[in-house]
Coordinates of C-alpha atoms in Angstrom, one line a residue:
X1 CA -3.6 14.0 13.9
X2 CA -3.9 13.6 9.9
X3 CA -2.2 16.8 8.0
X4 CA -0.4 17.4 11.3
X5 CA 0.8 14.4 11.9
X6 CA 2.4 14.2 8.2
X7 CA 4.0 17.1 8.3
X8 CA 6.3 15.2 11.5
X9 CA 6.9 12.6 9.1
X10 CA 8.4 15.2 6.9
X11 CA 10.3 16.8 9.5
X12 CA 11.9 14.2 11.4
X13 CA 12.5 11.8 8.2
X14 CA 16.4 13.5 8.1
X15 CA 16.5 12.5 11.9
X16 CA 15.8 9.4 11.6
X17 CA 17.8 8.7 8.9
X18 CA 20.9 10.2 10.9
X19 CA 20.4 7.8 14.0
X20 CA 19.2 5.0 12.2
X21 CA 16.0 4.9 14.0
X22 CA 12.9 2.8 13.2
X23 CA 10.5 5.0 14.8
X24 CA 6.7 4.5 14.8
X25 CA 4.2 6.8 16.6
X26 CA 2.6 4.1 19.3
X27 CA 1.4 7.1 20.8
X28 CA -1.5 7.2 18.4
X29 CA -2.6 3.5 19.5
X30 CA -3.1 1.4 21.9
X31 CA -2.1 -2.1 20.7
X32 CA 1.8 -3.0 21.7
X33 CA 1.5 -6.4 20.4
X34 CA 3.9 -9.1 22.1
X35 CA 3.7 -12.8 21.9
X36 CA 3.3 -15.0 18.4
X37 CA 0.1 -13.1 16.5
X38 CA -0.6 -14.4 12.9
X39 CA -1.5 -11.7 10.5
X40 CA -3.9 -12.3 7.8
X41 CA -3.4 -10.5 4.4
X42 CA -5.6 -10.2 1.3
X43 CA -4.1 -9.4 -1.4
X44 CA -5.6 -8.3 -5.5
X45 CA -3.3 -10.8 -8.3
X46 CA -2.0 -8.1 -10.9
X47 CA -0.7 -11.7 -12.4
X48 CA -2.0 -12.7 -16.2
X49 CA -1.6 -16.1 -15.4
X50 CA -0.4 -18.7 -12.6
X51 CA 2.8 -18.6 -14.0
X52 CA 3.2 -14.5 -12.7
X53 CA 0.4 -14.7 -9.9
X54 CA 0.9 -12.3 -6.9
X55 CA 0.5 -15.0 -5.0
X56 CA 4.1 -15.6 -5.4
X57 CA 5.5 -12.4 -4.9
X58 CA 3.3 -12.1 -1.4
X59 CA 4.8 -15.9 -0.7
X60 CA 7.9 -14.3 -0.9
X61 CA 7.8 -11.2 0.7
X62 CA 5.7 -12.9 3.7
X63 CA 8.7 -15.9 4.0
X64 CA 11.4 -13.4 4.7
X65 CA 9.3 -11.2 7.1
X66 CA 8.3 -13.8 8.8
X67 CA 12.4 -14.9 8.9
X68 CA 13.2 -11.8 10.4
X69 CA 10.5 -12.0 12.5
X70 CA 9.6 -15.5 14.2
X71 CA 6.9 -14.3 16.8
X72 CA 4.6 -12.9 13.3
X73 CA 3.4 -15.4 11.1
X74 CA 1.6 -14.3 7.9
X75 CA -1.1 -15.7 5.9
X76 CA -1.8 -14.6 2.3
X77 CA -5.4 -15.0 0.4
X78 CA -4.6 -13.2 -3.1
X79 CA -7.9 -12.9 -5.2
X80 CA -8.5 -11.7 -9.0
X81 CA -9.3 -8.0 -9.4
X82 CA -12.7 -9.4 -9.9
X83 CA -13.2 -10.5 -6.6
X84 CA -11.1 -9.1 -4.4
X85 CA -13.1 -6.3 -2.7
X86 CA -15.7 -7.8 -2.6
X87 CA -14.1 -10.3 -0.8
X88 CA -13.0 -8.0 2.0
X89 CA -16.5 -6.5 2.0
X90 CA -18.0 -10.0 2.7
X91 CA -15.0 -10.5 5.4
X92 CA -15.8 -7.2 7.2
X93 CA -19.4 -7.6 6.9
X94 CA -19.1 -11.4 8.7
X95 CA -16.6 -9.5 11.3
X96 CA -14.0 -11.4 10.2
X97 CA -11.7 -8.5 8.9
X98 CA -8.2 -9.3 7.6
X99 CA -5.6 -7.6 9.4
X100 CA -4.0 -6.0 6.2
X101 CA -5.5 -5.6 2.6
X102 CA -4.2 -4.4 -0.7
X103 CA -7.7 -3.1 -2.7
X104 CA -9.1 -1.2 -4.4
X105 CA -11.0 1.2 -1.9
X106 CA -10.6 2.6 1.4
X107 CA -12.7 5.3 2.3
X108 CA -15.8 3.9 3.4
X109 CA -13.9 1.4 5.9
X110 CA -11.4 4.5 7.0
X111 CA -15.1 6.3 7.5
X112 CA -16.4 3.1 9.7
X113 CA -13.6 3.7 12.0
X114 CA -12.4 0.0 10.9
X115 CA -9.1 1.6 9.9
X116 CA -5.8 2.2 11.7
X117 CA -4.5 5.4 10.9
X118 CA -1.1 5.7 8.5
X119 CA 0.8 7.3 12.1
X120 CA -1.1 4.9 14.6
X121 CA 0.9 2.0 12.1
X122 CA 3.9 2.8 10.0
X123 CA 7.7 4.2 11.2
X124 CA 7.9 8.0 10.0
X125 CA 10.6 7.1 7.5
X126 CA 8.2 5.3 6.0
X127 CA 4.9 7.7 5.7
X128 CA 7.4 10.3 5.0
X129 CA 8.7 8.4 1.3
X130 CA 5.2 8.1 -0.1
X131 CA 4.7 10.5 -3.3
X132 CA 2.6 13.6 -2.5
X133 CA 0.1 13.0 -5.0
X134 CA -0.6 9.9 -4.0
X135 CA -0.9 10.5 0.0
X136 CA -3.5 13.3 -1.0
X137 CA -5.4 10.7 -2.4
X138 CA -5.3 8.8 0.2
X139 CA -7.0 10.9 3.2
X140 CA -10.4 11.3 4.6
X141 CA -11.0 14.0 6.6
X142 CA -7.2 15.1 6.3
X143 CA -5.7 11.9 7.9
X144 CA -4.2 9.2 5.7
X145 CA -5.5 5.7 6.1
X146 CA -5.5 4.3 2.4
X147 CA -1.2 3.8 1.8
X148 CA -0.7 3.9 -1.9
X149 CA 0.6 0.5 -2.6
X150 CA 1.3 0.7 -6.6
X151 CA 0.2 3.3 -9.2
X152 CA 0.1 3.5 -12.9
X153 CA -1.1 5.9 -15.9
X154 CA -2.4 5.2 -18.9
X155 CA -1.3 5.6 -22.6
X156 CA -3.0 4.5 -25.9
X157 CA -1.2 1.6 -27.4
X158 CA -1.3 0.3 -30.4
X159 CA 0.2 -2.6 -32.5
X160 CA 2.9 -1.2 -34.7
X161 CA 3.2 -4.2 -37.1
X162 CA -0.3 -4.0 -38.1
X163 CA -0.4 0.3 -37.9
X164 CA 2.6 -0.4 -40.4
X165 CA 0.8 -2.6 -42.8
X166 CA -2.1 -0.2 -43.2
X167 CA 0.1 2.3 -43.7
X168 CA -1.4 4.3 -40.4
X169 CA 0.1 7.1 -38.0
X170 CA 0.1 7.0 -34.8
X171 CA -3.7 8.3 -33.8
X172 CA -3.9 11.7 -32.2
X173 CA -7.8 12.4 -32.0
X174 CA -10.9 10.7 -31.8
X175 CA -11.2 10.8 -35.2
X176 CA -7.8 9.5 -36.1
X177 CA -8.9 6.2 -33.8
X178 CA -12.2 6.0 -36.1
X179 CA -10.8 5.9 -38.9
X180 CA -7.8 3.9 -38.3
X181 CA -10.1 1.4 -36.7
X182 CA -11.8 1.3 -40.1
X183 CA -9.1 0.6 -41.6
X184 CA -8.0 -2.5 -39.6
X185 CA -11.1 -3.4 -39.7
X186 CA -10.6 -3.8 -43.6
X187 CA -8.0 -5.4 -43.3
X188 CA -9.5 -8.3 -41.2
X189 CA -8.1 -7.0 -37.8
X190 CA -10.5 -8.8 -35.2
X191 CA -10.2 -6.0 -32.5
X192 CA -9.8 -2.8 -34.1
X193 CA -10.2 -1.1 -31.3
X194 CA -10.6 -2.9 -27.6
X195 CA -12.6 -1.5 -25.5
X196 CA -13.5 -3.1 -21.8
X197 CA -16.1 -2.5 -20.5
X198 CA -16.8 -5.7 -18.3
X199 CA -17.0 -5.8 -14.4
X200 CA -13.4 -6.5 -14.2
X201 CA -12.4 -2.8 -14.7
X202 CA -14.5 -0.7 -16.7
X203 CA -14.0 2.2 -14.3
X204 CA -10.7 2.7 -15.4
X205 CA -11.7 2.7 -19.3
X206 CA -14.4 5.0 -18.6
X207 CA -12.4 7.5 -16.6
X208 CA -10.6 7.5 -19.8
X209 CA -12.6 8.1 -22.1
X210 CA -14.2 10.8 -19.7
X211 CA -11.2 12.8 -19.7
X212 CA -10.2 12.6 -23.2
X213 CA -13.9 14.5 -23.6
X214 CA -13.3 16.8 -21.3
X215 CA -15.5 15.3 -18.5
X216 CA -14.7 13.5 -15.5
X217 CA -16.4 11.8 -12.3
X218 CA -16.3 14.8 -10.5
X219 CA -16.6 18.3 -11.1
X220 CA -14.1 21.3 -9.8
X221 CA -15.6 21.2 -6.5
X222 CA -15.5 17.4 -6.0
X223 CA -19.1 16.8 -6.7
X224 CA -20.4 13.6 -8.8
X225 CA -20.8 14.8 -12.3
X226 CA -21.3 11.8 -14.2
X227 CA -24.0 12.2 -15.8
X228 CA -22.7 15.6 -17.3
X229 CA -22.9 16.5 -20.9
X230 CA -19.7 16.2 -21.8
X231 CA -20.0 12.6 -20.7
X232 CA -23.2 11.5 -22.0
X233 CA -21.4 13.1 -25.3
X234 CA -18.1 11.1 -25.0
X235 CA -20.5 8.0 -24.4
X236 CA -23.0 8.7 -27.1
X237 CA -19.7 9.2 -29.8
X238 CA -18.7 5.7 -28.4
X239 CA -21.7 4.1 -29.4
X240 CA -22.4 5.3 -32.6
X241 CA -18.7 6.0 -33.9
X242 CA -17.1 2.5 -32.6
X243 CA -19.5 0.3 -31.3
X244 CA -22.4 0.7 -33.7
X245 CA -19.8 0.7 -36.8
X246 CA -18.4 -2.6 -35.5
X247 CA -14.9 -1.5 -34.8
X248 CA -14.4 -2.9 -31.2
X249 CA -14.5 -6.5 -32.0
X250 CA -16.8 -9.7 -31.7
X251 CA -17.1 -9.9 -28.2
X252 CA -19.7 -6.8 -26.7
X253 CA -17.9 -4.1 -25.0
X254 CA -20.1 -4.8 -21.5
X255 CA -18.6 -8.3 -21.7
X256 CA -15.0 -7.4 -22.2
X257 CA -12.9 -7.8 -19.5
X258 CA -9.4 -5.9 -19.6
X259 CA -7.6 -9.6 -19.0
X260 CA -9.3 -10.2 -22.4
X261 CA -8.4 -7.4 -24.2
X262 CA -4.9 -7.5 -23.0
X263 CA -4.3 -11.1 -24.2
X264 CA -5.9 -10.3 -27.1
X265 CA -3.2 -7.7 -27.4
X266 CA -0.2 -9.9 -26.9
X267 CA -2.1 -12.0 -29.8
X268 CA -1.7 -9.7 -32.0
X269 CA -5.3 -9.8 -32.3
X270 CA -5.6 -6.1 -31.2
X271 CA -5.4 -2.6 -33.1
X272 CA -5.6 -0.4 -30.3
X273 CA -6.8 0.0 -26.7
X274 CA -6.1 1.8 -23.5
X275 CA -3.3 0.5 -21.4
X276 CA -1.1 0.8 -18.8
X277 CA 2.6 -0.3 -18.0
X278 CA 2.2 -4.1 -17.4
X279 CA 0.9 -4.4 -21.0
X280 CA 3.8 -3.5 -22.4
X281 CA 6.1 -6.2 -21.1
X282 CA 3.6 -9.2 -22.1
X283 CA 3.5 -7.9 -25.8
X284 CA 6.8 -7.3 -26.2
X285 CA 7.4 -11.0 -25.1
X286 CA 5.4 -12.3 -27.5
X287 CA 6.9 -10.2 -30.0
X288 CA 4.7 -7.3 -30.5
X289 CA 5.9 -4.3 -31.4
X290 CA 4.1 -2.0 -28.8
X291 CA 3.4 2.2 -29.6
X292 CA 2.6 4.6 -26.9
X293 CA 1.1 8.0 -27.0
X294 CA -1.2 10.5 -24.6
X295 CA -5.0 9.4 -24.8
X296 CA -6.0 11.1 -28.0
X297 CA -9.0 13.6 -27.3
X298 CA -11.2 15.5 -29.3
X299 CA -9.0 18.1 -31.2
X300 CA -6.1 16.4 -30.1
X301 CA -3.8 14.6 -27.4
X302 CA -5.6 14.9 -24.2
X303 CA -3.6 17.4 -21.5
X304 CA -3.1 15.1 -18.5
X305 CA -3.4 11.8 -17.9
X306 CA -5.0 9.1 -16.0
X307 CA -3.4 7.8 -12.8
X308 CA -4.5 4.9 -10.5
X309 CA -3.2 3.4 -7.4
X310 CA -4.4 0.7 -5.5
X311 CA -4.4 0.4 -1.7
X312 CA -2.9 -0.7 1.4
X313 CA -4.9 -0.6 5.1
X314 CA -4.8 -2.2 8.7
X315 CA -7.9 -3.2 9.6
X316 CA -8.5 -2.8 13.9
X317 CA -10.7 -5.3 14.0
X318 CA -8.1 -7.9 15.5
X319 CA -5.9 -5.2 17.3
X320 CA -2.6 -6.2 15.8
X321 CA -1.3 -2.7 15.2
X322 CA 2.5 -3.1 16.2
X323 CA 2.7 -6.4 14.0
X324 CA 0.8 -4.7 11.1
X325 CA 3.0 -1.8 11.3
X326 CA 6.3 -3.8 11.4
X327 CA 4.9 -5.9 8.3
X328 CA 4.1 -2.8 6.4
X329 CA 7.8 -1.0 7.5
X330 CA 8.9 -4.2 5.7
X331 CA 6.8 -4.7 3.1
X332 CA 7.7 -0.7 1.5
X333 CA 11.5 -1.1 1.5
X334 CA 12.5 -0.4 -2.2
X335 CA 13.7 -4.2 -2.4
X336 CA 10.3 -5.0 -2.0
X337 CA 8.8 -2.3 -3.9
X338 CA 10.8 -2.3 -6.8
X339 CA 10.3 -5.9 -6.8
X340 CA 7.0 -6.1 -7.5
X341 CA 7.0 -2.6 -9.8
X342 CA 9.8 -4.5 -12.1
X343 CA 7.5 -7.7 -12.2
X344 CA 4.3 -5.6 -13.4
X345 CA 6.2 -3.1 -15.4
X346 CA 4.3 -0.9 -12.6
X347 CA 5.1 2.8 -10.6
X348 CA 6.8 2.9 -7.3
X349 CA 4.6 4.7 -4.9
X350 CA 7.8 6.0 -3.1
X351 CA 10.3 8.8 -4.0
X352 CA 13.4 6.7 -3.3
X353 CA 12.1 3.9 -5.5
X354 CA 10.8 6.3 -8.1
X355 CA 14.2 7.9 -8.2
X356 CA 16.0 4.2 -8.5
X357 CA 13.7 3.4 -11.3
X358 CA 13.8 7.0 -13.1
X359 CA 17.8 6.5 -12.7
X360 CA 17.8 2.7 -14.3
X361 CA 18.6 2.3 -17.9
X362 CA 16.3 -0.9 -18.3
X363 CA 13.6 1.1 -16.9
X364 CA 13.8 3.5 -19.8
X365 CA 10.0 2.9 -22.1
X366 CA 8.6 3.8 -18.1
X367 CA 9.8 7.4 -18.1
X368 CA 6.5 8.2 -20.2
X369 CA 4.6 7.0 -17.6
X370 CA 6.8 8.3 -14.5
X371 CA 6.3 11.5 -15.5
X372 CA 2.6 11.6 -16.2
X373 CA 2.2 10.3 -12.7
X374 CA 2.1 13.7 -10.7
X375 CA -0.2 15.7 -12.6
X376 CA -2.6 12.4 -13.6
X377 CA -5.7 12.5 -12.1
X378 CA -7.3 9.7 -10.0
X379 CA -10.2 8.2 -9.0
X380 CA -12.3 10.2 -5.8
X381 CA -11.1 7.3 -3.6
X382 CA -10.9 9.7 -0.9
X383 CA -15.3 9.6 -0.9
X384 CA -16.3 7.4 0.9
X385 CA -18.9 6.7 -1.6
X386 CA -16.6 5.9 -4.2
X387 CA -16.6 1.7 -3.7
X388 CA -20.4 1.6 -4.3
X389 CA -20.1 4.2 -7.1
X390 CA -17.0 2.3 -8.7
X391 CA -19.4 -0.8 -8.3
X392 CA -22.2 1.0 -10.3
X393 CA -20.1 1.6 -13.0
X394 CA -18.2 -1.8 -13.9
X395 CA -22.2 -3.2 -13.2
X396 CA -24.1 -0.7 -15.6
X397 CA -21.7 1.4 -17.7
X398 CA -21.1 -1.6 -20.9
X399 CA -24.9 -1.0 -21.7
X400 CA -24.6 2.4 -22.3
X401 CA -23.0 1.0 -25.8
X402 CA -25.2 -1.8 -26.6
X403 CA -27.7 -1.4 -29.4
X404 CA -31.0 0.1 -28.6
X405 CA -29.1 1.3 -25.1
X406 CA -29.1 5.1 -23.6
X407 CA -25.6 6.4 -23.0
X408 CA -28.0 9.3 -21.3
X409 CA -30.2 7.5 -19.1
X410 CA -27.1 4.8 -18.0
X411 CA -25.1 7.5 -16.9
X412 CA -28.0 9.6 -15.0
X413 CA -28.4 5.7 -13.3
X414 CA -25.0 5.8 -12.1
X415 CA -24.8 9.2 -11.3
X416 CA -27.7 8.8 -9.1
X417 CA -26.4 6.0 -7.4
X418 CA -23.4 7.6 -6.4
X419 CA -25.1 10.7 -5.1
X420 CA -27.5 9.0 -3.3
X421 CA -24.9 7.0 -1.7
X422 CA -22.5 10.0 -1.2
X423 CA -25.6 11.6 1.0
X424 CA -26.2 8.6 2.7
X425 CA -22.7 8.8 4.4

């Protein structure tokens, strides 16, 4: 099926649009469903506090599936970012898979066979609306299993009030962010420069930093490259330009979470850091004045940016492929997926909701980050390899900036790792 089977969802989208057809291919699959069946969904929180807690959104959307369809009951588990893979790991692992999750990775359960395929679950229409770019990203071996579920890309922000005060400009290169760090620093700024590089996500700050120094996780072939010299560079400049001056801040880098540094942020505590759309809102209700511009780079604004998208799957395990499919049909309307991309400040994953978004007035300080979203570059979710290697580097990466540590022999660690475990597959 895979690259075959999407290209029918291309082609007979515009006919089922004109009948009005819900059409799923049940050829694929072997599980009709019938009678009441109770879905179990695990879901990551993209809330800051209880107050905005996915749990509420999944409440929601879960109440008026389940309205529309009395024979499906669904229960939702939603877990921080922290936790919620491995979560799901420990659930597969016990054989006690949920029937739908929204993580982080999905190769190596898609490579276990533990994985409904996107055609054995979803109507055409909806495989069909999914952005190119991000169904790419979601294949192994040429057959989608990973649906994107939400995406973002990054920009550098930084505090305006306080850039104003020190009478800085917006930074542009590495050593603009040095030195304007130094001067907040002066100025009694307690986080010049955030930079998180705790467990909670310091794969995302890395791949940052990677690209703005011309490195990456992979290399043009799609081999693990981490440990490259452009990295160990972009790592070593790190440590001994903002780190080792003291310009990220009293708590250590490896301890940082990005929850941290993002309330730091809406404090006001915060000069700059890497962030992404939902930062934006929560400043700018506390009343911080929020700047935006492309990752600064060596010589200049880095070309490109970096794009993540989290994940939706069916998991086999309990054979409810008809109900899973009807939930996800549901679940990707643009009501629903607009819903929870206006509560985050995040990216529809669809081109009819990316259009409704890119078309809305209110929607306007996201245009930066719609249109970075198609040339951005994303994790290698599609390796299989990539959950244990992502694990790796939220684990080891923060003490590759610690005094007395070895950006060089942390990153041939984690390099290592992932080879090792890209082999093993």
């Amino acid at each position: 099926m895979g690259k075959a089977v999407q290209r029918r969802y291309v082609g007979l989208t515009a006919v089922v649009a004109a009948f009005g057809m819900t059409a799923t291919l049940s050829g694929c699959g072997s599980d009709t469903g019938g009678g009441d069946v109770t879905l179990r969904l695990v879901a990551a929180d993209y809330g800051t506090s209880a107050e905005n807690s996915s749990q509420k959104y999944w409440d929601d959307v879960a109440g008026k599936f389940e309205k529309a369809n009395p024979d499906i009951k669904v229960e939702v588990s939603v877990y921080s970012w922290k936790d919620v893979d491995r979560k799901v790991a420990e659930m597969v692992k016990a054989g006690e898979a949920p029937d739908i999750a929204q993580i982080g990775a999905y190769a190596d359960y898609a490579k276990a066979d533990k994985l409904y395929a996107a055609d054995e679950m979803i109507a055409i229409r909806t495989g069909s609306n999914f952005l190119p770019s991000l169904t790419d990203a979601g294949e192994v071996d040429n057959t989608l299993y990973g649906l994107p579920f939400v995406a973002s890309t990054r920009l550098l922000f930084y505090n305006k009030g306080l850039f104003a005060k020190a009478g800085l400009g917006a930074p542009q290169t590495w050593d603009d962010i040095e030195s304007d760090a130094t001067a907040l620093k002066q100025r009694g700024v307690t986080y010049p420069f955030a930079l998180p590089l705790g467990q909670e996500e310091s794969q995302a700050e890395t791949l940052m930093w990677l690209l703005s120094g011309g490195g990456g996780y992979t290399d043009e072939v799609g081999n693990y490259n981490i440990d490259s010299q452009a990295n160990i560079e972009t790592f070593k400049w790190l440590k001994n330009n903002l780190v080792g001056k003291g310009l990220t801040g009293p708590v250590a880098p490896g301890k940082l979470d990005r929850a941290k540094a993002f309330e730091a942020f809406t404090k006001g505590d915060v000069g700059m850091l890497n962030g992404h759309p939902t930062l934006m809102q929560e400043a700018e209700k506390k009343g911080v004045e929020v700047g935006m511009v492309p990752l600064p780079g060596i010589e200049g604004p880095t070309e490109g940016s970096m794009g993540v998208a989290d994940w939706m799957m069916g998991f086999k395990q309990n054979g409810h492929r008809a109900e899973i499919g009807k939930f996800l049909d549901f679940a990707y309307t643009d009501e629903n997926v607009l819903a929870f991309a206006d509560q985050y400040d995040l990216l529809p994953v669809t081109g009819t909701a990316s259009a409704a978004m890119e078309a809305d007035s209110k929607h306007k300080q996201l245009r930066e980050f719609l249109s970075a979203l198609p040339n951005s570059q994303l994790y290698p979710f599609g390796k299989t390899s990539w959950a244990q290697a992502s694990e790796s580097i939220k684990e080891k990466i923060g003490s590759a900036v610690e005094p007395g540590g070895s950006p060089e022999s942390v990153l041939v660690d984690i390099a290592s790792q992932a080879r090792q475990a890209e082999s093993a597959e």
